[in-house]
Coordinates of C-alpha atoms in Angstrom, one line a residue:
Chain A
R261 CA 0.0 0.0 0.0
K262 CA 1.3 3.4 -1.0
E263 CA 2.0 5.7 1.9
V264 CA 0.4 8.7 0.3
E265 CA -2.2 8.2 -2.3
Q266 CA -4.0 10.7 -4.6
D267 CA -6.3 10.4 -7.5
P268 CA -4.2 11.4 -10.5
G269 CA -7.1 13.0 -12.4
P270 CA -7.1 14.9 -14.6
F271 CA -9.9 17.0 -13.2
N272 CA -11.3 19.2 -15.9
V273 CA -13.5 22.0 -14.6
P274 CA -14.9 25.2 -16.0
E275 CA -13.9 28.6 -14.7
G276 CA -15.7 29.5 -11.6
A277 CA -16.4 25.9 -10.5
T278 CA -15.6 24.5 -7.1
V279 CA -13.3 21.5 -7.1
A280 CA -12.0 19.3 -4.3
F281 CA -9.1 16.8 -4.1
N282 CA -8.6 14.2 -1.5
C283 CA -5.4 12.4 -0.4
T284 CA -5.1 9.4 1.9
Y285 CA -2.2 8.4 4.0
S286 CA -1.4 5.1 5.6
N287 CA 0.6 5.9 8.6
S288 CA -1.5 7.0 11.5
A289 CA 1.6 8.5 13.3
S290 CA 1.9 11.1 10.6
Q291 CA 2.4 14.5 12.1
S292 CA 1.9 17.2 9.6
F293 CA 0.4 17.7 6.2
F294 CA 0.9 20.0 3.3
W295 CA -0.3 20.8 -0.2
Y296 CA 2.2 21.7 -2.9
R297 CA 1.5 23.0 -6.4
Q298 CA 3.5 22.2 -9.5
D299 CA 2.9 24.0 -12.7
C300 CA 3.8 22.3 -16.0
R301 CA 7.6 22.1 -16.4
K302 CA 8.2 23.9 -13.2
E303 CA 9.3 23.0 -9.8
P304 CA 6.9 22.2 -6.8
K305 CA 6.1 25.0 -4.4
L306 CA 4.4 25.0 -1.1
L307 CA 0.8 26.0 -1.4
M308 CA -0.4 25.6 2.1
S309 CA -0.1 23.7 5.3
V310 CA -3.0 21.6 6.6
Y311 CA -4.0 22.1 10.2
S312 CA -6.2 19.8 12.3
S313 CA -8.8 22.5 12.7
G314 CA -8.9 23.2 9.0
N315 CA -7.5 26.3 7.4
E316 CA -8.3 28.7 4.6
D317 CA -6.2 30.9 2.3
G318 CA -8.4 33.0 0.0
R319 CA -10.2 30.6 -2.4
F320 CA -8.3 27.5 -1.0
T321 CA -9.5 25.5 2.0
A322 CA -7.5 22.6 3.4
Q323 CA -8.9 20.0 5.9
L324 CA -7.6 17.1 7.8
N325 CA -9.5 14.1 9.0
R326 CA -7.1 12.1 11.3
A327 CA -9.7 9.4 12.0
S328 CA -10.1 8.5 8.4
Q329 CA -6.6 9.4 7.5
Y330 CA -7.2 11.8 4.7
I331 CA -6.7 15.4 3.8
S332 CA -8.5 17.5 1.3
L333 CA -8.0 20.7 -0.7
L334 CA -11.0 22.7 -1.8
I335 CA -10.7 25.4 -4.5
R336 CA -13.6 27.8 -5.0
D337 CA -14.2 30.0 -7.9
S338 CA -11.5 28.2 -10.0
K339 CA -9.4 30.4 -12.2
L340 CA -7.5 29.5 -15.4
S341 CA -4.3 30.1 -13.4
D342 CA -5.2 27.3 -11.0
S343 CA -4.4 24.7 -13.7
A344 CA -1.5 22.7 -12.2
T345 CA -0.7 19.5 -10.5
Y346 CA -1.4 19.5 -6.7
L347 CA 0.9 17.3 -4.6
C348 CA -0.2 16.0 -1.2
V349 CA 2.7 15.8 1.3
V350 CA 2.7 14.1 4.5
N351 CA 5.3 14.2 7.3
L352 CA 5.9 10.6 8.4
L353 CA 8.8 8.4 9.4
N354 CA 10.3 6.5 6.6
S355 CA 12.3 3.4 7.6
N356 CA 14.6 3.8 4.6
S357 CA 15.3 7.5 4.6
G358 CA 14.6 8.5 8.2
Y359 CA 13.4 11.7 6.7
A360 CA 9.8 12.7 7.0
L361 CA 8.3 14.5 3.9
N362 CA 6.6 12.0 1.7
F363 CA 5.0 13.2 -1.6
G364 CA 2.0 11.9 -3.3
K365 CA 2.0 11.4 -7.1
G366 CA -0.2 14.5 -7.6
T367 CA -3.6 15.4 -8.9
S368 CA -3.8 17.2 -12.2
L369 CA -6.3 20.1 -12.5
L370 CA -7.2 21.7 -15.8
V371 CA -9.5 24.8 -15.6
T372 CA -11.1 25.6 -18.9
P373 CA -12.7 28.8 -20.1
Chain B
D256 CA 14.4 36.0 -2.7
V257 CA 15.3 32.4 -2.0
K258 CA 17.3 30.6 -4.6
V259 CA 18.1 27.0 -5.4
T260 CA 20.2 26.8 -8.6
Q261 CA 20.8 23.6 -10.5
S262 CA 23.7 23.8 -12.9
S263 CA 22.2 22.3 -16.1
R264 CA 18.6 22.4 -17.2
Y265 CA 19.0 19.8 -19.9
L266 CA 21.7 17.1 -20.4
V267 CA 22.1 14.3 -22.8
K268 CA 24.6 11.6 -21.9
R269 CA 25.6 8.2 -23.1
T270 CA 25.2 4.9 -21.3
G271 CA 28.2 4.4 -19.0
E272 CA 29.2 8.0 -18.8
K273 CA 29.8 9.6 -15.4
V274 CA 27.3 12.5 -14.7
F275 CA 27.5 15.2 -12.3
L276 CA 24.5 17.3 -11.3
E277 CA 25.3 20.3 -9.2
C278 CA 23.0 22.3 -6.9
V279 CA 23.7 25.5 -5.0
Q280 CA 21.5 27.2 -2.5
D281 CA 21.9 30.8 -1.2
M282 CA 19.8 30.5 1.9
D283 CA 22.3 29.0 4.3
H284 CA 20.0 26.0 4.7
E285 CA 21.2 22.9 6.6
N286 CA 19.2 20.4 4.7
M287 CA 19.6 19.5 1.0
F288 CA 17.8 16.8 -1.0
W289 CA 17.9 15.2 -4.4
Y290 CA 14.7 13.8 -5.9
R291 CA 13.9 12.3 -9.2
Q292 CA 10.5 12.8 -10.7
D293 CA 9.0 10.4 -13.3
P294 CA 5.5 10.3 -14.9
G295 CA 3.2 8.0 -12.9
L296 CA 5.8 7.6 -10.1
G297 CA 5.9 11.1 -8.6
L298 CA 8.8 12.5 -6.6
R299 CA 11.1 9.9 -5.1
L300 CA 13.9 10.8 -2.7
I301 CA 17.4 9.7 -3.8
Y302 CA 19.7 11.1 -1.1
F303 CA 19.6 13.9 1.4
S304 CA 22.0 15.7 3.7
Y305 CA 21.6 17.4 7.0
D306 CA 25.0 18.9 7.2
V307 CA 28.3 19.4 5.5
K308 CA 30.0 16.0 4.7
M309 CA 26.9 14.2 5.9
K310 CA 24.6 12.1 3.7
E311 CA 21.8 9.7 4.1
K312 CA 20.2 7.3 1.6
G313 CA 16.7 8.1 0.5
D314 CA 14.2 5.6 -1.0
I315 CA 16.1 5.0 -4.3
P316 CA 19.8 5.5 -3.8
E317 CA 21.0 2.6 -6.1
G318 CA 23.2 3.9 -8.9
Y319 CA 23.8 7.3 -7.3
S320 CA 26.2 8.9 -4.9
V321 CA 26.3 12.4 -3.5
S322 CA 28.8 14.9 -2.2
R323 CA 28.4 17.8 0.2
E324 CA 31.8 19.5 0.8
K325 CA 30.3 22.9 1.4
K326 CA 27.1 23.9 3.1
E327 CA 25.7 25.6 0.0
R328 CA 26.4 22.9 -2.5
F329 CA 25.1 19.4 -2.9
S330 CA 26.1 17.3 -5.9
L331 CA 24.5 14.2 -7.3
I332 CA 26.7 11.7 -9.2
L333 CA 25.8 8.9 -11.5
E334 CA 29.0 6.8 -11.7
S335 CA 27.9 4.9 -14.8
A336 CA 24.7 6.4 -16.3
S337 CA 22.1 3.9 -17.5
T338 CA 19.0 4.5 -19.6
N339 CA 16.7 3.9 -16.7
Q340 CA 18.2 7.0 -15.1
T341 CA 16.6 9.2 -17.7
S342 CA 14.5 11.4 -15.6
M343 CA 13.9 14.9 -14.2
Y344 CA 16.2 15.5 -11.2
L345 CA 15.1 18.1 -8.6
C346 CA 17.3 19.5 -5.9
A347 CA 15.7 21.0 -2.8
S348 CA 16.8 22.7 0.4
S349 CA 15.2 23.6 3.7
G350 CA 16.2 25.2 7.0
L351 CA 15.9 23.8 10.5
G352 CA 12.3 23.2 11.5
T353 CA 11.3 21.7 8.1
L354 CA 9.2 19.1 9.9
N355 CA 6.9 21.8 11.1
T356 CA 6.8 24.1 8.2
G357 CA 7.0 21.4 5.5
E358 CA 8.6 24.0 3.1
L359 CA 11.2 22.7 0.7
F360 CA 12.6 25.1 -1.9
F361 CA 13.2 23.4 -5.2
G362 CA 15.5 24.2 -8.0
E363 CA 14.1 24.3 -11.5
G364 CA 15.2 20.8 -12.3
S365 CA 17.7 19.1 -14.5
R366 CA 16.2 16.9 -17.3
L367 CA 18.7 14.1 -18.0
T368 CA 18.4 11.9 -21.0
V369 CA 20.7 8.8 -21.2
L370 CA 21.1 7.3 -24.6

């Protein structure tokens, strides 16, 4: 079982739509959670952290459900510029690396006019 | 503005060649990482370093080595390149407290093709 799993998509939505992505993680001892954004042919960049109480940054809302071991990202009023791949990142202990940040494979979003 | 610079954006090498990928960060970060990113496989950690002259294996270290002689520079070495090492290589850095902030700063990537 993969440690961090995401639906690869693509999610094709019209401008102005609301879209949500989920991500599940397998290790219940995971400590912290993040969403990264990666534009086509660009490097990943931190979009937002995910807090237990849920958090919002403009049109973006992130939520964590520890009991079910998933996190979500909600984008309201989608813009063309939101088109990108969204990577779910989980801080967990890795027996091989000992390092904690583990990336999902990403969910592709395409916002169309 | 923070900056992670990778020496080459595109490289084409032949099987068996030795390949050096260089990464420099100007943020005085302690931690540096090398990932490779492949379609359908996502980002996979090759090696990382918490300090000068220190290195730790990531999830897929086979066929790679690294060098960190100075704090700002982290090099990835392919001793004998093979076609299955054709990939996008991403260097990243972070300061102390990464586990809390989760913020890695990535370079623009080096796309390596091994023929």
